[in-house]
Amino acid sequence: MKLQQLSLFLENRPGRLEAPLSAIAAEGINILTLSLADTAQFGILRLIVRDWERAKRVLEQAGWVVNLTEVVAVDVLDRPGGLAEALRILEDSDLNIEYMYAFSLRRGDKAILIFRFEDPDRAIQVLTDKGLHVVDGEELMSFVP
Amino acid sequence: MMSVRSTTTAQPHPMWDRAAETRPRAEREALQLERLRAQLERARRVPFYRDILSHRELGPQSLRSLDDVRRLPFTTKDDMRRQHPLGLLAVPRKELARIHGSSGTTGTPTFVGYTAGDLQTWSELCARFLVAGGLRPEHTVQVAFGYGLFTGGFGLHYGIEKVGAAVIPVAAGNTRRQLEIMRDLDPEVLICTPSYALTIADTARELGLEPRALPIRIGHFGGEPWTEDMRREIEEQLDIQAFNNYGLSEIIGPGVSGECQARTGMHIQEDHFLVECLDPETLEPVPEGEPGELVITALTREAMPMLRYRTRDIARLYRDPCPCGRTTMRMSRVTGRTDDMLIIRGVNVFPSQIEEALLRVEGTTPHYLIEVSRPGTLDEVHVKVEIHPEIFSDRMDRMQALCDRISREIQTVAGIRAHVDLVEPRRLERFVGKAKRVLDTRGLAD
Ligand SMILES: [Zn+2]
């Protein structure tokens, strides 16, 4: 049920985001979604890709420091209130969220929330119990071309 | 009643101690030799020196000319550290009148002891360079140097009192307050580090004051290396005459040398210090006017008779006559260091300290670079650290915490605030052999 997320360290200077993305694209690896957290000085690029093992190898060979993290994806209806409802459920639980990001699917009426939990296994249990739909890797990949 | 000796404003080149400062060279060298022999006798009371001197069978009779100083052993900062805290004293502890200290690589200061006689000598020496650089008994002097273990504040303070001028011991920091005091009390003379003089000018402008309209007419600056460009800048911005002086706590503090009105180098107080300029590799003297490491023997220090102290400071020596009439040898600005010591906002910092701080944070060495710049008037330090799988996290809070932790360790070990810049792997240059760890863009080596 967990997804593998790749994280990369980037210096905060013009053009830095483009280089790793091109490196993956050149290998024909699809990027499902990405999120960039940054400060004035550096950034952390987080990626969910179709073939993370190959992507990790490609990036590492090109010299990036890549970190592998397990994250949890939940789908919600892409309409007003859809996200709020999911977040309310999370707030009511005592799950520790390290960070989260969201993206909409190009097809369908779903939005995907990606969570980095302190304890992903327990989080999956709690979310499922509360009636939220946890999306696994295979299902997530099926949403995109 | 303080005696003002030959200092009169009528003479074109007032001197605090005209007899000593204009003594013919031959006469002075005889005095130096006599004092060197006496100093060797005193040094034998220090176990560290006694062992070396008896081993080499060296006594006062071994010194037939001044050149024989080269038979004497060197003293290094490491020797001082090994004799921590006061193993180099030549007098019983109860004879001490004061103890100062200097910052060192380990964060613990090396201590320097003074007898009452040493303190007298020290204020005489400061009085000499202050008068050479325009201080008069009728002046008021604002001292914006740190008062404390650092020798700057107290050394200059007593020198000013010796001259008979009035001291405002404001000490370092709080620039707005410095400016208020300056406006209230109209001091003609300012004493601080050269970079702080520029900070005062900047702050004045921020407060809507015209720096050139401040009462200061003369500045005596020291405690950190600076350049002729900085001097022009300071003189232009504050409309003052800026004078350079040199000294180091291991020897005595400020007062080893200082500029006269001609400003063609700093006159060395040769009756108290025997200064050699050596090639740091071969330890042979360099030709006159060539850069070399200054090696100083304190000829009159009672508490700590330092023999051939290796200052690590690179400068040049000049013997040609100076228009002021002083006959003493002059030294150039310090243009570099033989080790890679940095002076950052007046604090001595060794790259090894930064490395030590990084070693305390797992996964941060071996690739780092210390960048020192002076974007405005104050030194800024950026420590670039290459990111490494061991320290990289996908969580921003952890990455921030890492930077904070490195910064804290640097503060603890080196005593300076540094910006920590994480950089991508292999971004820092790799070196074969000795790595270049420092990029100093302040341009201090004229
Ligand atoms: Zn002169």
Coordinates of C-alpha atoms and ligand atoms in Angstrom, one line a residue:
Chain A
M1 CA 0.0 0.0 0.0
K2 CA 3.0 2.3 0.5
L3 CA 4.6 4.3 -2.3
Q4 CA 8.3 4.9 -2.8
Q5 CA 9.2 8.5 -3.1
L6 CA 12.5 9.8 -4.2
S7 CA 14.0 12.9 -2.7
L8 CA 16.8 14.9 -4.1
F9 CA 18.9 17.7 -2.6
L10 CA 19.2 20.7 -4.9
E11 CA 21.0 24.0 -4.4
N12 CA 18.7 26.9 -4.9
R13 CA 20.0 28.4 -8.1
P14 CA 18.4 29.0 -11.5
G15 CA 18.0 25.9 -13.6
R16 CA 18.7 23.4 -10.9
L17 CA 15.2 21.8 -11.1
E18 CA 15.5 21.2 -14.8
A19 CA 18.6 19.0 -14.7
P20 CA 17.3 16.0 -12.7
L21 CA 14.0 16.1 -14.5
S22 CA 15.7 15.9 -17.8
A23 CA 17.9 13.1 -16.7
I24 CA 14.9 11.0 -15.8
A25 CA 13.0 12.0 -18.9
A26 CA 15.9 11.0 -21.1
E27 CA 15.5 7.5 -19.7
G28 CA 11.8 7.5 -20.6
I29 CA 10.7 7.3 -17.0
N30 CA 7.4 9.0 -16.3
I31 CA 7.0 11.4 -13.4
L32 CA 3.7 11.0 -11.7
T33 CA 4.1 14.0 -9.5
L34 CA 6.7 16.2 -7.9
S35 CA 6.9 18.7 -5.1
L36 CA 9.6 21.1 -4.2
A37 CA 10.2 22.4 -0.7
D38 CA 12.8 25.1 -0.6
T39 CA 14.5 27.8 1.4
A40 CA 16.5 30.7 0.1
Q41 CA 19.6 28.5 0.1
F42 CA 18.5 25.0 -0.9
G43 CA 15.6 22.8 -1.9
I44 CA 14.3 19.3 -1.6
L45 CA 12.7 17.8 -4.7
R46 CA 10.3 15.0 -4.0
L47 CA 9.4 12.7 -6.9
I48 CA 6.9 9.9 -7.5
V49 CA 7.8 8.1 -10.7
R50 CA 6.7 5.0 -12.5
D51 CA 10.0 3.1 -12.1
W52 CA 11.6 4.4 -8.9
E53 CA 14.4 1.9 -8.9
R54 CA 15.6 2.8 -12.3
A55 CA 15.1 6.5 -11.6
K56 CA 17.1 6.3 -8.4
R57 CA 20.0 4.6 -10.3
V58 CA 19.9 7.2 -13.1
L59 CA 20.0 10.1 -10.6
E60 CA 22.6 8.7 -8.4
Q61 CA 24.8 7.9 -11.4
A62 CA 24.5 11.5 -12.4
G63 CA 25.7 12.6 -9.0
W64 CA 22.7 13.5 -7.0
V65 CA 22.1 12.4 -3.4
V66 CA 18.8 10.5 -3.5
N67 CA 16.8 9.5 -0.5
L68 CA 14.1 6.9 -0.6
T69 CA 11.0 7.4 1.6
E70 CA 7.8 5.5 2.0
V71 CA 4.7 7.7 1.6
V72 CA 1.0 7.1 1.5
A73 CA -1.4 8.2 -1.2
V74 CA -5.1 8.8 -0.5
D75 CA -7.6 9.8 -3.2
V76 CA -10.4 12.3 -2.6
L77 CA -13.1 13.7 -4.8
D78 CA -11.7 16.7 -6.7
R79 CA -14.5 19.1 -5.6
P80 CA -14.9 21.8 -3.0
G81 CA -14.8 20.1 0.4
G82 CA -13.2 16.9 -0.8
L83 CA -9.8 17.8 0.6
A84 CA -11.2 19.4 3.8
E85 CA -13.1 16.3 4.7
A86 CA -10.0 14.1 4.4
L87 CA -8.0 16.5 6.4
R88 CA -10.6 16.6 9.2
I89 CA -10.4 12.8 9.5
L90 CA -6.6 13.1 9.8
E91 CA -6.9 15.8 12.4
D92 CA -9.2 13.7 14.5
S93 CA -6.8 10.9 14.4
D94 CA -3.5 11.2 16.3
L95 CA -1.4 10.5 13.2
N96 CA 1.9 12.4 12.9
I97 CA 2.2 14.0 9.5
E98 CA 5.7 15.1 8.5
Y99 CA 4.5 16.8 5.4
M100 CA 2.0 16.4 2.6
Y101 CA 1.3 17.6 -1.0
A102 CA -1.6 17.2 -3.4
F103 CA -2.1 16.9 -7.1
S104 CA -5.1 16.5 -9.4
L105 CA -5.4 13.7 -11.9
R106 CA -5.8 14.8 -15.5
R107 CA -8.5 12.2 -16.0
G108 CA -11.4 11.6 -13.8
D109 CA -12.7 13.6 -10.8
K110 CA -10.0 12.6 -8.3
A111 CA -7.3 14.4 -6.5
I112 CA -4.4 12.6 -4.8
L113 CA -3.0 13.5 -1.5
I114 CA 0.5 12.3 -0.7
F115 CA 1.4 12.0 3.0
R116 CA 4.7 11.4 4.7
F117 CA 3.7 9.9 8.0
E118 CA 5.9 9.1 10.9
D119 CA 4.5 5.7 11.0
P120 CA 3.1 4.9 7.5
D121 CA 1.8 1.3 8.4
R122 CA -0.3 2.6 11.3
A123 CA -1.5 5.5 9.2
I124 CA -2.8 3.2 6.4
Q125 CA -4.7 1.2 9.1
V126 CA -6.3 4.3 10.6
L127 CA -7.1 5.9 7.2
T128 CA -8.7 2.7 6.0
D129 CA -10.7 2.3 9.2
K130 CA -12.0 5.8 8.8
G131 CA -13.2 5.0 5.3
L132 CA -10.6 6.8 3.3
H133 CA -9.3 5.1 0.2
V134 CA -5.5 4.5 0.2
V135 CA -4.2 4.2 -3.3
D136 CA -1.4 1.7 -3.9
G137 CA 1.3 2.1 -6.5
E138 CA -0.2 0.0 -9.2
E139 CA -3.6 1.8 -8.9
L140 CA -1.9 5.2 -9.0
M141 CA 0.1 4.3 -12.1
S142 CA -3.2 3.2 -13.8
F143 CA -4.5 6.7 -13.4
V144 CA -1.8 8.1 -15.7
P145 CA -0.9 7.4 -19.3
Chain B
M1 CA 51.3 64.7 38.0
M2 CA 51.9 63.1 34.7
S3 CA 55.1 64.1 33.0
V4 CA 54.8 65.1 29.4
R5 CA 58.3 64.7 28.2
S6 CA 59.5 66.0 24.9
T7 CA 56.0 66.1 23.5
T8 CA 55.2 69.6 22.3
T9 CA 52.8 70.7 19.7
A10 CA 55.3 73.2 18.4
Q11 CA 57.6 70.5 16.9
P12 CA 56.7 69.2 13.5
H13 CA 57.1 65.6 14.7
P14 CA 56.2 65.3 18.3
M15 CA 57.6 62.3 20.0
W16 CA 56.8 60.7 23.3
D17 CA 60.4 59.6 24.0
R18 CA 62.6 61.4 21.6
A19 CA 65.8 60.0 23.1
A20 CA 64.7 56.5 22.5
E21 CA 63.0 57.0 19.2
T22 CA 65.9 58.9 17.6
R23 CA 68.7 57.0 19.1
P24 CA 71.5 56.4 16.6
R25 CA 71.5 52.8 15.2
A26 CA 74.9 51.7 16.6
E27 CA 73.9 52.9 20.1
R28 CA 70.6 51.2 19.9
E29 CA 72.1 48.0 18.7
A30 CA 74.5 48.0 21.7
L31 CA 71.5 48.5 24.0
Q32 CA 69.6 45.6 22.2
L33 CA 72.6 43.3 22.7
E34 CA 72.9 44.2 26.3
R35 CA 69.2 43.6 26.9
L36 CA 69.2 40.4 24.9
R37 CA 71.9 39.0 27.2
A38 CA 69.9 40.1 30.2
Q39 CA 66.8 38.5 28.8
L40 CA 68.6 35.2 28.2
E41 CA 69.5 35.2 31.9
R42 CA 65.9 35.8 32.8
A43 CA 64.7 33.1 30.3
R44 CA 66.8 30.6 32.3
R45 CA 64.3 30.9 35.1
V46 CA 61.7 29.3 32.8
P47 CA 62.1 25.5 32.8
F48 CA 61.1 25.3 29.1
Y49 CA 63.9 27.7 28.1
R50 CA 66.3 26.4 30.7
D51 CA 66.2 22.9 29.3
I52 CA 66.8 24.0 25.7
L53 CA 69.5 26.6 26.6
S54 CA 71.5 24.2 28.8
H55 CA 71.2 21.5 26.2
R56 CA 72.6 23.8 23.6
E57 CA 75.1 25.2 26.1
L58 CA 73.8 28.7 25.4
G59 CA 74.4 31.5 27.9
P60 CA 74.7 35.3 27.8
Q61 CA 78.4 34.9 26.8
S62 CA 77.3 33.1 23.7
L63 CA 75.8 36.3 22.3
R64 CA 78.7 38.2 20.8
S65 CA 76.6 40.2 18.3
L66 CA 73.0 40.7 17.6
D67 CA 73.2 38.2 14.8
D68 CA 73.8 35.5 17.4
V69 CA 70.1 35.8 18.3
R70 CA 69.9 33.2 15.5
R71 CA 71.5 30.7 17.9
L72 CA 68.5 31.0 20.2
P73 CA 65.5 28.6 20.0
F74 CA 62.2 29.6 18.5
T75 CA 59.0 29.8 20.6
T76 CA 55.7 28.9 18.9
K77 CA 52.1 29.2 19.8
D78 CA 52.2 25.4 20.3
D79 CA 54.9 25.8 22.9
M80 CA 52.7 28.3 24.7
R81 CA 49.8 25.8 24.6
R82 CA 52.0 23.1 25.9
Q83 CA 53.0 25.4 28.8
H84 CA 49.3 26.2 29.5
P85 CA 48.3 28.1 31.5
L86 CA 51.4 30.0 32.7
G87 CA 54.3 27.7 32.3
L88 CA 56.4 30.4 30.6
L89 CA 56.6 32.7 33.6
A90 CA 60.0 33.8 34.6
V91 CA 58.8 35.3 37.9
P92 CA 56.9 33.8 40.8
R93 CA 53.1 34.0 40.3
K94 CA 52.8 36.5 43.1
E95 CA 54.8 39.0 41.1
L96 CA 52.1 39.2 38.4
A97 CA 50.1 42.4 38.1
R98 CA 47.8 41.4 35.3
I99 CA 46.9 38.4 33.0
H100 CA 45.6 38.8 29.5
G101 CA 44.7 36.1 27.0
S102 CA 44.3 35.5 23.3
S103 CA 42.0 33.3 21.4
G104 CA 43.4 30.0 20.3
T105 CA 42.5 27.0 18.1
T106 CA 40.8 25.1 20.9
G107 CA 38.7 27.9 22.1
T108 CA 40.7 28.1 25.3
P109 CA 42.8 31.3 25.5
T110 CA 46.6 31.2 25.9
F111 CA 47.4 33.4 28.9
V112 CA 50.0 36.1 29.1
G113 CA 51.3 37.4 32.4
Y114 CA 52.6 41.0 33.2
T115 CA 54.5 42.3 36.1
A116 CA 53.9 45.9 37.3
G117 CA 57.1 46.8 35.4
D118 CA 55.7 45.2 32.2
L119 CA 52.6 47.2 32.5
Q120 CA 54.7 50.4 32.8
T121 CA 56.7 49.5 29.7
W122 CA 53.5 48.6 27.8
S123 CA 51.8 52.0 28.5
E124 CA 55.1 53.7 27.4
L125 CA 55.1 51.8 24.2
C126 CA 51.4 52.7 23.5
A127 CA 52.1 56.3 24.4
R128 CA 54.9 56.4 21.8
F129 CA 52.8 55.3 18.8
L130 CA 49.8 57.3 19.9
V131 CA 51.9 60.5 20.0
A132 CA 53.6 59.5 16.7
G133 CA 50.1 59.3 15.3
G134 CA 48.9 62.7 16.5
L135 CA 47.6 62.1 20.1
R136 CA 48.1 65.2 22.3
P137 CA 47.5 65.6 26.1
E138 CA 44.6 68.0 25.4
H139 CA 42.7 65.3 23.4
T140 CA 39.7 63.2 24.4
V141 CA 39.8 59.6 23.1
Q142 CA 37.0 57.2 22.5
V143 CA 38.1 53.7 23.0
A144 CA 35.8 51.3 21.2
F145 CA 38.1 48.3 21.6
G146 CA 37.0 45.4 23.7
Y147 CA 38.1 45.6 27.4
G148 CA 38.8 42.2 28.8
L149 CA 41.2 39.4 28.2
F150 CA 41.9 40.9 24.8
T151 CA 44.9 43.2 25.1
G152 CA 43.5 46.0 22.8
G153 CA 41.2 47.9 25.3
F154 CA 43.4 48.0 28.3
G155 CA 46.7 48.4 26.4
L156 CA 45.5 51.5 24.6
H157 CA 43.7 52.8 27.7
Y158 CA 46.8 53.1 29.8
G159 CA 48.8 54.5 26.9
I160 CA 46.3 57.3 26.5
E161 CA 46.4 58.0 30.2
K162 CA 50.2 58.0 30.1
V163 CA 50.1 60.7 27.4
G164 CA 47.7 62.7 29.6
A165 CA 44.7 62.7 27.3
A166 CA 41.2 61.9 28.5
V167 CA 39.9 58.4 27.9
I168 CA 36.2 57.5 27.3
P169 CA 36.3 53.7 27.8
V170 CA 33.1 52.9 25.9
A171 CA 34.4 49.4 24.8
A172 CA 33.3 47.6 21.7
G173 CA 29.8 47.4 20.4
N174 CA 26.5 49.3 20.6
T175 CA 27.2 51.6 17.7
R176 CA 24.3 54.0 18.3
R177 CA 25.5 54.6 21.8
Q178 CA 29.0 55.2 20.5
L179 CA 27.6 57.9 18.2
E180 CA 25.6 59.5 21.0
I181 CA 28.7 59.6 23.2
M182 CA 30.7 61.0 20.4
R183 CA 28.2 63.8 19.8
D184 CA 27.9 64.6 23.5
L185 CA 31.6 64.5 24.4
D186 CA 33.4 65.6 21.2
P187 CA 36.4 63.2 21.2
E188 CA 39.0 64.0 18.6
V189 CA 40.5 60.5 18.6
L190 CA 38.8 57.1 17.9
I191 CA 40.4 53.8 18.7
C192 CA 38.9 50.6 17.4
T193 CA 39.3 47.9 14.6
P194 CA 39.3 49.4 11.1
S195 CA 36.2 47.5 10.1
Y196 CA 34.4 49.0 13.2
A197 CA 35.3 52.5 12.1
L198 CA 33.4 51.8 8.8
T199 CA 30.5 50.4 10.8
I200 CA 30.4 53.6 12.8
A201 CA 30.2 55.6 9.5
D202 CA 27.5 53.4 8.1
T203 CA 25.4 53.6 11.3
A204 CA 25.8 57.4 11.4
R205 CA 24.4 57.6 7.9
E206 CA 21.5 55.3 8.8
L207 CA 20.7 57.7 11.6
G208 CA 20.7 60.6 9.3
L209 CA 24.1 61.9 10.5
E210 CA 26.9 63.1 8.3
P211 CA 29.9 60.9 9.3
R212 CA 32.3 63.6 8.1
A213 CA 30.8 66.0 10.6
L214 CA 31.6 63.7 13.6
P215 CA 34.1 65.3 16.0
I216 CA 36.7 62.6 15.3
R217 CA 39.9 63.8 13.5
I218 CA 42.3 61.0 14.2
G219 CA 41.8 57.2 14.3
H220 CA 44.3 54.6 15.6
F221 CA 43.2 51.2 14.2
G222 CA 44.5 47.7 14.8
G223 CA 43.5 44.3 16.0
E224 CA 42.8 42.9 12.5
P225 CA 44.5 43.1 9.1
W226 CA 43.4 45.8 6.8
T227 CA 44.5 47.5 3.5
E228 CA 45.4 50.8 2.1
D229 CA 42.0 50.8 0.3
M230 CA 40.3 50.5 3.6
R231 CA 42.4 53.3 5.0
R232 CA 41.3 55.6 2.1
E233 CA 37.7 54.5 2.6
I234 CA 37.8 55.3 6.3
E235 CA 39.6 58.6 5.9
E236 CA 37.2 59.7 3.2
Q237 CA 34.0 58.6 5.0
L238 CA 34.9 60.0 8.4
D239 CA 37.2 62.8 7.3
I240 CA 40.0 61.7 9.6
Q241 CA 43.6 60.6 9.5
A242 CA 43.8 56.9 10.1
F243 CA 46.9 55.3 11.7
N244 CA 47.9 51.7 11.8
N245 CA 49.5 50.0 14.7
Y246 CA 50.7 46.4 15.4
G247 CA 51.2 44.1 18.3
L248 CA 50.2 40.7 19.6
S249 CA 49.3 39.5 23.0
E250 CA 51.9 36.8 23.1
I251 CA 54.6 39.5 23.0
I252 CA 52.8 42.3 24.9
G253 CA 49.8 43.5 23.0
P254 CA 49.5 46.7 20.9
G255 CA 52.7 48.7 21.1
V256 CA 55.2 46.6 19.2
S257 CA 55.0 49.1 16.3
G258 CA 52.9 52.0 15.0
E259 CA 52.8 54.6 12.3
C260 CA 54.1 58.2 12.4
Q261 CA 52.7 61.1 10.5
A262 CA 54.7 60.1 7.4
R263 CA 52.9 56.7 7.4
T264 CA 55.6 54.9 5.5
G265 CA 55.4 51.8 7.7
M266 CA 55.1 51.2 11.4
H267 CA 58.1 52.2 13.5
I268 CA 59.2 49.2 15.6
Q269 CA 60.0 49.9 19.2
E270 CA 63.4 48.3 18.7
D271 CA 64.7 49.1 22.2
H272 CA 62.1 46.6 23.5
F273 CA 61.8 44.2 20.6
L274 CA 64.3 42.5 18.4
V275 CA 62.4 41.7 15.2
E276 CA 63.7 39.3 12.5
C277 CA 62.1 38.7 9.2
L278 CA 62.6 35.1 8.1
D279 CA 61.7 32.9 5.2
P280 CA 59.2 30.6 6.9
E281 CA 60.5 27.6 5.1
T282 CA 64.2 27.9 5.4
L283 CA 64.1 30.1 8.5
E284 CA 66.9 32.2 7.0
P285 CA 66.6 36.0 7.0
V286 CA 65.0 37.5 3.9
P287 CA 66.7 40.5 2.1
E288 CA 65.5 43.8 3.5
G289 CA 62.2 44.9 2.0
E290 CA 61.2 41.3 1.1
P291 CA 58.2 39.7 2.7
G292 CA 58.9 37.2 5.5
E293 CA 57.6 35.9 8.8
L294 CA 58.2 38.3 11.7
V295 CA 60.0 36.6 14.6
I296 CA 60.0 38.7 17.7
T297 CA 62.1 38.6 20.8
A298 CA 60.8 40.6 23.7
L299 CA 63.9 42.3 25.1
T300 CA 62.5 43.8 28.3
R301 CA 59.5 41.7 29.3
E302 CA 59.9 40.6 32.9
A303 CA 57.0 38.1 33.4
M304 CA 57.3 36.3 30.1
P305 CA 60.7 36.7 28.4
M306 CA 59.6 35.5 24.9
L307 CA 62.5 34.3 22.8
R308 CA 62.1 34.4 19.0
Y309 CA 58.4 34.1 19.0
R310 CA 57.1 33.0 15.6
T311 CA 54.3 35.4 14.9
R312 CA 53.2 33.7 11.7
D313 CA 52.5 37.2 10.4
I314 CA 54.0 38.0 7.0
A315 CA 55.4 41.6 6.6
R316 CA 58.4 43.5 5.2
L317 CA 61.0 45.4 7.1
Y318 CA 62.5 48.8 6.1
R319 CA 65.6 50.5 7.4
D320 CA 65.7 53.5 5.1
P321 CA 65.4 56.9 6.9
C322 CA 61.9 58.2 7.7
P323 CA 61.2 61.9 7.3
C324 CA 59.9 62.0 10.9
G325 CA 63.4 61.7 12.3
R326 CA 62.9 58.4 14.1
T327 CA 65.8 56.1 13.5
T328 CA 63.9 52.8 14.2
M329 CA 63.3 50.1 11.7
R330 CA 59.8 50.1 10.1
M331 CA 57.5 47.3 9.2
S332 CA 54.8 47.1 6.5
R333 CA 51.3 46.1 7.1
V334 CA 50.7 42.4 7.8
T335 CA 49.9 41.1 4.4
G336 CA 49.3 37.5 5.2
R337 CA 49.9 34.5 7.6
T338 CA 52.2 31.6 7.3
D339 CA 49.5 29.3 8.7
D340 CA 46.0 29.9 7.3
M341 CA 44.7 31.7 10.4
L342 CA 41.9 34.1 9.6
I343 CA 41.0 37.1 11.6
I344 CA 37.3 37.5 11.4
R345 CA 35.8 40.5 13.1
G346 CA 38.8 40.6 15.4
V347 CA 38.6 36.9 16.3
N348 CA 41.4 34.5 15.4
V349 CA 40.0 31.6 13.5
F350 CA 41.9 28.6 12.1
P351 CA 40.3 26.4 9.4
S352 CA 41.2 23.5 11.7
Q353 CA 38.6 24.8 14.1
I354 CA 35.9 24.8 11.5
E355 CA 37.0 21.2 10.6
E356 CA 36.8 20.3 14.3
A357 CA 33.2 21.7 14.4
L358 CA 32.2 19.7 11.3
L359 CA 33.7 16.5 12.7
R360 CA 31.3 16.8 15.6
V361 CA 28.4 16.5 13.1
E362 CA 28.4 13.1 11.4
G363 CA 28.7 13.0 7.7
T364 CA 29.6 16.6 7.1
T365 CA 33.3 16.2 6.3
P366 CA 35.6 15.8 4.3
H367 CA 34.4 18.3 1.7
Y368 CA 33.9 21.8 2.9
L369 CA 35.0 25.3 2.0
I370 CA 35.3 28.4 4.2
E371 CA 34.4 31.6 2.3
V372 CA 35.2 34.8 3.9
S373 CA 34.0 38.1 2.5
R374 CA 33.3 41.6 3.5
P375 CA 30.2 42.6 1.7
G376 CA 29.7 45.8 3.6
T377 CA 32.0 46.7 6.4
L378 CA 31.9 43.6 8.4
D379 CA 33.4 40.2 7.7
E380 CA 31.0 37.4 6.8
V381 CA 31.7 33.7 6.8
H382 CA 30.0 31.1 4.8
V383 CA 30.9 27.5 5.4
K384 CA 30.0 25.4 2.4
V385 CA 29.3 21.7 3.2
E386 CA 28.7 19.1 0.6
I387 CA 25.6 17.1 1.1
H388 CA 26.1 13.4 1.6
P389 CA 23.5 10.6 1.8
E390 CA 24.2 10.2 5.5
I391 CA 23.0 13.7 6.3
F392 CA 20.4 14.2 3.6
S393 CA 16.7 14.0 4.7
D394 CA 13.5 14.5 2.7
R395 CA 12.3 16.5 5.7
M396 CA 12.9 20.3 5.6
D397 CA 12.9 20.6 9.4
R398 CA 15.7 18.1 9.7
M399 CA 17.8 19.8 7.0
Q400 CA 17.3 23.2 8.8
A401 CA 18.2 21.5 12.1
L402 CA 21.4 20.2 10.5
C403 CA 22.4 23.7 9.4
D404 CA 21.6 25.1 12.8
R405 CA 23.6 22.4 14.5
I406 CA 26.7 22.9 12.3
S407 CA 26.4 26.6 12.9
R408 CA 26.2 26.1 16.7
E409 CA 29.2 23.8 16.7
I410 CA 31.2 26.4 14.8
Q411 CA 30.2 29.1 17.3
T412 CA 31.3 26.8 20.1
V413 CA 34.6 25.8 18.7
A414 CA 35.7 28.9 16.8
G415 CA 33.7 31.6 18.5
I416 CA 32.2 33.1 15.3
R417 CA 28.8 33.1 13.7
A418 CA 28.9 31.4 10.3
H419 CA 26.3 30.9 7.6
V420 CA 26.1 27.2 6.7
D421 CA 25.5 26.6 3.0
L422 CA 24.7 23.1 2.0
V423 CA 25.9 22.3 -1.6
E424 CA 25.3 19.5 -4.0
P425 CA 27.8 16.6 -4.1
R426 CA 31.0 17.2 -6.0
R427 CA 30.4 21.0 -6.2
L428 CA 33.5 21.8 -4.2
E429 CA 36.9 21.5 -5.9
R430 CA 38.9 18.4 -5.2
F431 CA 42.6 18.7 -4.4
V432 CA 45.6 16.5 -4.8
G433 CA 47.6 17.0 -1.7
K434 CA 46.8 19.8 0.7
A435 CA 43.2 20.9 0.2
K436 CA 42.4 24.6 -0.1
R437 CA 39.8 25.1 2.5
V438 CA 39.6 28.9 2.5
L439 CA 38.4 31.4 0.0
D440 CA 39.1 34.8 1.4
T441 CA 37.7 37.5 -0.9
R442 CA 38.4 40.4 1.4
G443 CA 41.6 41.3 -0.5
L444 CA 43.8 42.0 2.5
A445 CA 47.1 41.2 0.9
D446 CA 47.6 44.6 -0.7
Ligands
ZN1 ZN 58.4 58.0 10.8

